[in-house]
Short mmCIF file of C-alpha atoms in Angstrom, two decimals:
data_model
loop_
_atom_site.label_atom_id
_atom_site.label_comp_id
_atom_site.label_asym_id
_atom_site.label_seq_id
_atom_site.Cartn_x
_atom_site.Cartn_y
_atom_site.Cartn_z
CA UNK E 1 93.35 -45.63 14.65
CA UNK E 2 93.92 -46.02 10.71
CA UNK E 3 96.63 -44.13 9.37
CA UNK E 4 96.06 -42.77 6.24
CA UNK E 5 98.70 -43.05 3.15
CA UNK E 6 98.58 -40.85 0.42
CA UNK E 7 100.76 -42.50 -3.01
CA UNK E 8 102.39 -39.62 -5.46
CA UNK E 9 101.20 -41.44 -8.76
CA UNK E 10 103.24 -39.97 -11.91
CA UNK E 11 103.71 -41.22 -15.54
CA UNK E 12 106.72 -43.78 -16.09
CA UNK E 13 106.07 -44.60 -12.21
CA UNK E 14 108.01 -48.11 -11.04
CA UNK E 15 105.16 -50.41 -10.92
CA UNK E 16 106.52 -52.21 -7.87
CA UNK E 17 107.42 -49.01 -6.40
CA UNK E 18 103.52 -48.18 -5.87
CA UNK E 19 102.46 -51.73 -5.09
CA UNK E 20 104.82 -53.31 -3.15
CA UNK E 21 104.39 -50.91 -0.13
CA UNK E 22 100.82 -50.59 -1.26
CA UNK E 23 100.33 -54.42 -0.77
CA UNK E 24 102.35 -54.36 2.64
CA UNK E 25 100.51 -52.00 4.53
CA UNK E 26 97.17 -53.36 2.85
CA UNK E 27 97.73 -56.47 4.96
CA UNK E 28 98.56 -54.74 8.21
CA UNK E 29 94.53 -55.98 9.48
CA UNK E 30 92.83 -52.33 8.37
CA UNK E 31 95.24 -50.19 9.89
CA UNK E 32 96.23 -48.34 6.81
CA UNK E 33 93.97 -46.09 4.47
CA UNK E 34 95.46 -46.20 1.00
CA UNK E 35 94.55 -43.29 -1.82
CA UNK E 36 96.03 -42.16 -4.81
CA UNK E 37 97.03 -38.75 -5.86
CA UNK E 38 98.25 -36.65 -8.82
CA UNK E 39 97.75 -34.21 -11.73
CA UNK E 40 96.53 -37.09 -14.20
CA UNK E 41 93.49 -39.22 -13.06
CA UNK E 42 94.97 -42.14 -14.84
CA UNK E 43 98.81 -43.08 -15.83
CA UNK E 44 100.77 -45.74 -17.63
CA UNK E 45 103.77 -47.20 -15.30
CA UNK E 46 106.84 -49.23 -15.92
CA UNK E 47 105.59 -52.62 -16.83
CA UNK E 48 102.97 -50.91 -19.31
CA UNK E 49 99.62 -51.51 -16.37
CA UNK E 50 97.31 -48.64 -16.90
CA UNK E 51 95.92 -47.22 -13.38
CA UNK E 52 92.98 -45.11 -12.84
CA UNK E 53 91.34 -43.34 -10.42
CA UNK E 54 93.65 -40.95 -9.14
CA UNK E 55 92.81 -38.07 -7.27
CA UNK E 56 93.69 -34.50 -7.82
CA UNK E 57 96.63 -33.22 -5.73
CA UNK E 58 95.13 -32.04 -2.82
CA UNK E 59 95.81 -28.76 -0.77
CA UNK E 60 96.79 -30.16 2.62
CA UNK E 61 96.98 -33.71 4.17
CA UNK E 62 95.91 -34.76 7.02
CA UNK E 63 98.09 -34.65 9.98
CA UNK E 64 99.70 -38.04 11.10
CA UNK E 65 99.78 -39.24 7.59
CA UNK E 66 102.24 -40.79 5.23
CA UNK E 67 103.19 -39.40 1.93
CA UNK E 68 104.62 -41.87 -0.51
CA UNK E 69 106.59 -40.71 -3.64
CA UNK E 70 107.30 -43.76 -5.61
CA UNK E 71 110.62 -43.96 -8.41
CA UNK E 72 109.95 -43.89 -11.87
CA UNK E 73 111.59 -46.40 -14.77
CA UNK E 74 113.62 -43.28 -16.30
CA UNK E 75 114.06 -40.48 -13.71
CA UNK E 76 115.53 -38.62 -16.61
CA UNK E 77 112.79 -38.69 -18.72
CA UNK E 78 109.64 -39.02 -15.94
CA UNK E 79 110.68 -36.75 -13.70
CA UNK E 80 111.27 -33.89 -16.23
CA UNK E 81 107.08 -34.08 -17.41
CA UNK E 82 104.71 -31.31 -16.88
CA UNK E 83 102.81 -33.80 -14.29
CA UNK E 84 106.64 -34.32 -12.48
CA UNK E 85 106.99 -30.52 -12.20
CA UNK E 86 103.40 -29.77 -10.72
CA UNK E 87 104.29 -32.55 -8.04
CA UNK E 88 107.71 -31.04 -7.72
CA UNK E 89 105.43 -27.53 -6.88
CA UNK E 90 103.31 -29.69 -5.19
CA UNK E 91 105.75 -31.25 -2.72
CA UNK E 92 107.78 -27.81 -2.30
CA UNK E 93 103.97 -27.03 -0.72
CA UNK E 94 104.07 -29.57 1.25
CA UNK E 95 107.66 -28.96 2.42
CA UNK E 96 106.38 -27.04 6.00
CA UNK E 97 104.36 -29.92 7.14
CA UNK E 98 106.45 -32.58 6.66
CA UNK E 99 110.04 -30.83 8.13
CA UNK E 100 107.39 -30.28 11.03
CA UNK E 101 106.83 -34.12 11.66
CA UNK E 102 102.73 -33.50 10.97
CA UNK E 103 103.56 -35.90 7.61
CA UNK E 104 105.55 -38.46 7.24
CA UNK E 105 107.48 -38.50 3.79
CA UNK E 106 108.60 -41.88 1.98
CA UNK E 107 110.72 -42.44 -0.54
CA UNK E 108 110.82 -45.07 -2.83
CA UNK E 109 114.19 -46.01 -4.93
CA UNK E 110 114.23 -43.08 -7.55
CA UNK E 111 111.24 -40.73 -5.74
CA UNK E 112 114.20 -39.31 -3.32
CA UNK E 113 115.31 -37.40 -6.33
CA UNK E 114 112.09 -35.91 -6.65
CA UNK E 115 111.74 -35.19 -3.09
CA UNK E 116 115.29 -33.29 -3.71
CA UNK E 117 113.97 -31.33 -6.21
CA UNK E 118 111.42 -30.38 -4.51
CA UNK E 119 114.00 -28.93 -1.44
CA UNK E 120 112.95 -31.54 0.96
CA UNK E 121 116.40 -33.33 1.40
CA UNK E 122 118.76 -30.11 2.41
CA UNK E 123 120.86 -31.47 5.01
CA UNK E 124 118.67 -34.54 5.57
CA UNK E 125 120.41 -37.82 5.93
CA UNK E 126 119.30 -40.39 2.93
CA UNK E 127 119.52 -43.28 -0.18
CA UNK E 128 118.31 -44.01 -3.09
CA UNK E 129 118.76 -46.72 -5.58
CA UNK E 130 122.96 -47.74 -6.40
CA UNK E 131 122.44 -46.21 -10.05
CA UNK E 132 120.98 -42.84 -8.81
CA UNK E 133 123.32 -41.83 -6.24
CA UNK E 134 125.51 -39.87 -8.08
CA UNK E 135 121.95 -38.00 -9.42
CA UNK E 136 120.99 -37.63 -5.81
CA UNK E 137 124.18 -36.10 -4.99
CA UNK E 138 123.92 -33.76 -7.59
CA UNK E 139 120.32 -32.91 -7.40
CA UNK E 140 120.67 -31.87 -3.46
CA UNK E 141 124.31 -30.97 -2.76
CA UNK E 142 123.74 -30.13 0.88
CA UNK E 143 121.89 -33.91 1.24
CA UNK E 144 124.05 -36.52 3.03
CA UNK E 145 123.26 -39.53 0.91
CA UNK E 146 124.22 -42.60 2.09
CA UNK E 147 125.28 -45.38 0.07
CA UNK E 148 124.85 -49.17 0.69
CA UNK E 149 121.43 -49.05 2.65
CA UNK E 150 118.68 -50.67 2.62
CA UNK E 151 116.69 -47.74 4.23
CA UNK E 152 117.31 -44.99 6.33
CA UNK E 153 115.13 -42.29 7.95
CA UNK E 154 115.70 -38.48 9.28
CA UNK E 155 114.00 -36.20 11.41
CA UNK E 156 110.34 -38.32 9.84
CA UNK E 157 111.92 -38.35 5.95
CA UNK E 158 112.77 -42.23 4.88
CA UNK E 159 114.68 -42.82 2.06
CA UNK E 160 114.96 -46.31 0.44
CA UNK E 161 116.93 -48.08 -2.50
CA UNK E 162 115.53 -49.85 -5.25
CA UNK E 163 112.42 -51.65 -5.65
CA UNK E 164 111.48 -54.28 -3.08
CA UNK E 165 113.14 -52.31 -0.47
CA UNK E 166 109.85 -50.04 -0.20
CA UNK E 167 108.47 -53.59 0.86
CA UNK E 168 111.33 -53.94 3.61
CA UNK E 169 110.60 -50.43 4.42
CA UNK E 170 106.94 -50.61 4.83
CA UNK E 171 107.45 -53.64 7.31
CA UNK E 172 109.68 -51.68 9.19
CA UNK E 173 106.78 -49.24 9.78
CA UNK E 174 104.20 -51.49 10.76
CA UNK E 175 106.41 -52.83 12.87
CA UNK E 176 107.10 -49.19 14.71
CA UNK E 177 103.38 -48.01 13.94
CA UNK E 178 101.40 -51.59 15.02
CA UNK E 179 103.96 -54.19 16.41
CA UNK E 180 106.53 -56.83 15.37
CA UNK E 181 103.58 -59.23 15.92
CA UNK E 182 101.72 -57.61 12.94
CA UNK E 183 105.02 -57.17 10.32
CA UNK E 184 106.17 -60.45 11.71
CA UNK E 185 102.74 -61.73 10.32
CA UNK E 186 102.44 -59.83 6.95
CA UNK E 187 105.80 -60.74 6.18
CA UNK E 188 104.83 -64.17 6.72
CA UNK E 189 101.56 -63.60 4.46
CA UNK E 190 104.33 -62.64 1.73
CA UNK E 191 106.88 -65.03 2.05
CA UNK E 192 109.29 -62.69 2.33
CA UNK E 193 112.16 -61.91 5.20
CA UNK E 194 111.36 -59.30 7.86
CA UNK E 195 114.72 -56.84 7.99
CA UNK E 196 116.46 -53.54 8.80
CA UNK E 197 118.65 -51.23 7.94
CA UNK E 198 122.24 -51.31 9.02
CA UNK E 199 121.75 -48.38 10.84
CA UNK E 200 118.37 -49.59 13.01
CA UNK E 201 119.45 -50.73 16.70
CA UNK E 202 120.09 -54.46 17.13
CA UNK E 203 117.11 -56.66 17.06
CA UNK E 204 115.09 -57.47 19.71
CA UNK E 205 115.40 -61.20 20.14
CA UNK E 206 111.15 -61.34 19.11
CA UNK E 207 112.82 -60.34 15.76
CA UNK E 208 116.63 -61.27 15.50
CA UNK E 209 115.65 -64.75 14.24
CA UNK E 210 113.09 -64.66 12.24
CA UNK E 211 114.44 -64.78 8.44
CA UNK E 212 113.53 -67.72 8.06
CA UNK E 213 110.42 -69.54 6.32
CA UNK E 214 110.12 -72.80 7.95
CA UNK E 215 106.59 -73.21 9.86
CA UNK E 216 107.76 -75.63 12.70
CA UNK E 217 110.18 -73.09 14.09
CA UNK E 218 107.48 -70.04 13.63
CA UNK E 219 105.38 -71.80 15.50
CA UNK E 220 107.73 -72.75 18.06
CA UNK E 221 109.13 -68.66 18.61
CA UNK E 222 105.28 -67.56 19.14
CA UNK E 223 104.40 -69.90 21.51
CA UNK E 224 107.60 -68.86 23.56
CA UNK E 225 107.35 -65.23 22.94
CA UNK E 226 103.76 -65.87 24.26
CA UNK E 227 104.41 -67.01 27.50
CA UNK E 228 108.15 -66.48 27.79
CA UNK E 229 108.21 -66.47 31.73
CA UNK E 230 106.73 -70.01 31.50
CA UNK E 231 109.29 -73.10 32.45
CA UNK E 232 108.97 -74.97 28.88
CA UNK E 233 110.62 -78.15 28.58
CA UNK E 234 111.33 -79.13 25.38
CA UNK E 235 109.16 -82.62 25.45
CA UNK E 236 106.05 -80.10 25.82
CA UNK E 237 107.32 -77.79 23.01
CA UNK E 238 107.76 -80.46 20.73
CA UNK E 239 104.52 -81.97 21.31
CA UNK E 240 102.50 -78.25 20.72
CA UNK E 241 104.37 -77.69 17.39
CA UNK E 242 103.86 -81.02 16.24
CA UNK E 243 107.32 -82.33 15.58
CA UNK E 244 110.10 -84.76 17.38
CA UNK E 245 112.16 -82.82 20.38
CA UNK E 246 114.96 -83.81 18.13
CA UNK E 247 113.79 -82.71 15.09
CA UNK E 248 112.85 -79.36 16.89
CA UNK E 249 116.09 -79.06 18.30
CA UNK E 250 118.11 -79.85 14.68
CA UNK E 251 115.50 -77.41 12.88
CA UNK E 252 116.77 -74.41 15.33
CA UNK E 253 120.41 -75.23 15.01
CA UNK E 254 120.06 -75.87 11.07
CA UNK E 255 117.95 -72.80 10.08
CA UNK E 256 119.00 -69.79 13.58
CA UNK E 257 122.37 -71.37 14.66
CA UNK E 258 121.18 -71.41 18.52
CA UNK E 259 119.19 -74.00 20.26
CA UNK E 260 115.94 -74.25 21.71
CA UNK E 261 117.04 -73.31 25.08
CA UNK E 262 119.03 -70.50 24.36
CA UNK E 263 116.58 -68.84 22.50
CA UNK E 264 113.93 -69.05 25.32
CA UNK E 265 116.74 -67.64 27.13
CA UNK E 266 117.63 -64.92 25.31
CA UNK E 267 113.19 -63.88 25.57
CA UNK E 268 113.73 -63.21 28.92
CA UNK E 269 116.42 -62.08 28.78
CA UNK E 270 114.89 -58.82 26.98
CA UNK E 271 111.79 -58.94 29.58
CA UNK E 272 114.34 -59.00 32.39
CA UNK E 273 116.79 -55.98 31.42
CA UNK E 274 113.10 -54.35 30.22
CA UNK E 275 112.31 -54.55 33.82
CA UNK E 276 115.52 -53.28 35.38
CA UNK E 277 115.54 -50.31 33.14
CA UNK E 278 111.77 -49.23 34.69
CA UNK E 279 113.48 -48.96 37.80
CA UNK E 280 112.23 -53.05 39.43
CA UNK E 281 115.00 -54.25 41.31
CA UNK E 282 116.92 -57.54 40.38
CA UNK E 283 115.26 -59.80 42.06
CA UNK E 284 112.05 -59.05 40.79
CA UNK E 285 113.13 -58.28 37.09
CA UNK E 286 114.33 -62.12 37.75
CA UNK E 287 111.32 -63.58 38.90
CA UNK E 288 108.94 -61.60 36.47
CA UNK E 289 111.00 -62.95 33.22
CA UNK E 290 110.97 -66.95 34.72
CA UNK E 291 114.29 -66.87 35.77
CA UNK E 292 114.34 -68.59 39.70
CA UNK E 293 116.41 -66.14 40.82
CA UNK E 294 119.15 -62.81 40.53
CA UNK E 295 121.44 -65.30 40.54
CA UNK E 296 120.37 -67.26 37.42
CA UNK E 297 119.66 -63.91 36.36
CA UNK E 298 123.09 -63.22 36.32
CA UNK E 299 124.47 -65.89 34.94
CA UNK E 300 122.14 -65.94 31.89
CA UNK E 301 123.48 -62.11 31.43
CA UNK E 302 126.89 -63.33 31.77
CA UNK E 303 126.41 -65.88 29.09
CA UNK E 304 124.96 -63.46 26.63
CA UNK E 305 127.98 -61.19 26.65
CA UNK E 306 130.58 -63.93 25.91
#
């Protein structure tokens, strides 16, 4: 099913505000519907690009959606307009549907003081750009904004800081909405590192190493997170990713700080305890993840926790 996302386009808006997350989610393989809404059918942003084609605001979105309300380059100035306040109505519309989960609001850097404005931040937990904190604070004393984040999210509201962490925050939504596979891939389409917030649960191990941009290693964590129950020795690794076992086993210590072998352990690992938590007991939790036994089972656990 294709989610649709619907961008808040206003004068002054941050150019990379709109196009990062744009871009992101355009590479998710179809899975995201991008349009463009606002009280001007064409604006002027930051970097002085001219974009046309915008819709009206329209009287209700469609439920399941995301709303995306972009910063601006001077939230004094841009967010004081005539088209700013007919958002700010706009959004205060709006306000019903998204505190009832049926939309899902983003904020980019600067568009969280909008979205406070517009009432949509009262008690909510969120960020915003270093520089506009204070502004935030002020704008929605009964928000609890958080400083030093990346991104953060309440009751279906996310919140970002500045600029290129829309792009962290849209991969963090493909990943929840279509799979680490897919954001593992589109951040590899972008060259760019696939992270989380501070406050997100630790990593799954399918994502806990993958900032990194070397090819040999990518290659080497799909074909194990593939077929992690498999018995790979590291001569037939090698050989599929097209480097020396040595080599291999340097790149991973170099570039993750773990070897080889402890990383295929640490896959199943996560199958294994993902097993015992559906109720399968220990042996069979074992034996579906590759391990031989409870036992090595066991032991693998106890190595993790040291």
């Amino acid at each position: 099913m294709t989610t649709s996302v619907w961008f808040l386009t206003l004068p002054g808006v941050m150019t990379l505000d709109i196009t990062g997350p744009a871009e992101t989610l355009k590479l998710a393989g179809g899975a995201f519907s991008l349009r463009y809404i606002g009280p001007d059918a064409s604006v002027m942003t930051s970097t002085d690009m001219q974009i046309g084609g915008i819709e009206p605001l329209p009287e209700n979105l469609p439920e399941g959606c995301l709303l995306v309300v972009p910063g601006v380059c001077d939230s004094g100035i841009w967010f004081d307009t005539p088209q700013a306040i007919s958002a700010r109505n706009w959004l205060m519309r709006m306000q019903s549907a998204i505190h009832d989960r049926k939309i899902t609001l983003l904020c980019i850097c600067s568009g969280a003081l909008l979205a406070a404005r517009s009432g949509l931040l009262n008690g909510v937990q969120c960020t915003t750009h270093h520089e506009v904190i204070t502004r935030l604070k002020i704008a929605e004393p009964a928000a609890i904004v958080k400083e030093n984040r990346i991104f953060i999210e309440d009751r279906g509201i996310w919140t970002s800081a500045g600029i290129t962490a829309g792009i962290d925050l849209s991969l963090h939504l493909i990943n929840r909405l279509c799979g680490s596979q897919m954001a593992l891939s589109v951040a590899r389409e972008m060259v760019v590192y696939f992270r989380r917030s501070g406050d997100d649960p630790q990593l799954s191990p399918w994502l806990r190493y993958r900032n990194h941009l070397h090819p040999a290693i990518h290659r080497t964590q799909d074909l194990l997170g593939n077929q992690p129950e498999h018995d790979w020795q590291m001569e037939e690794i090698a050989s599929r990713v097209h480097v020396s076992a040595r080599h291999l086993a340097r790149l991973f210590r170099q570039h993750l700080g773990i070897s080889v072998r402890e990383y295929h352990e640490q896959l199943r690992l996560a199958i294994a305890q993902q097993r015992l938590q559906q109720g399968e007991g220990a042996e069979k939790a074992a034996l579906s993840a590759g391990f031989s036994s409870s036992r090595q089972l066991r032991r693998a656990l106890q190595r993790s926790q040291k």
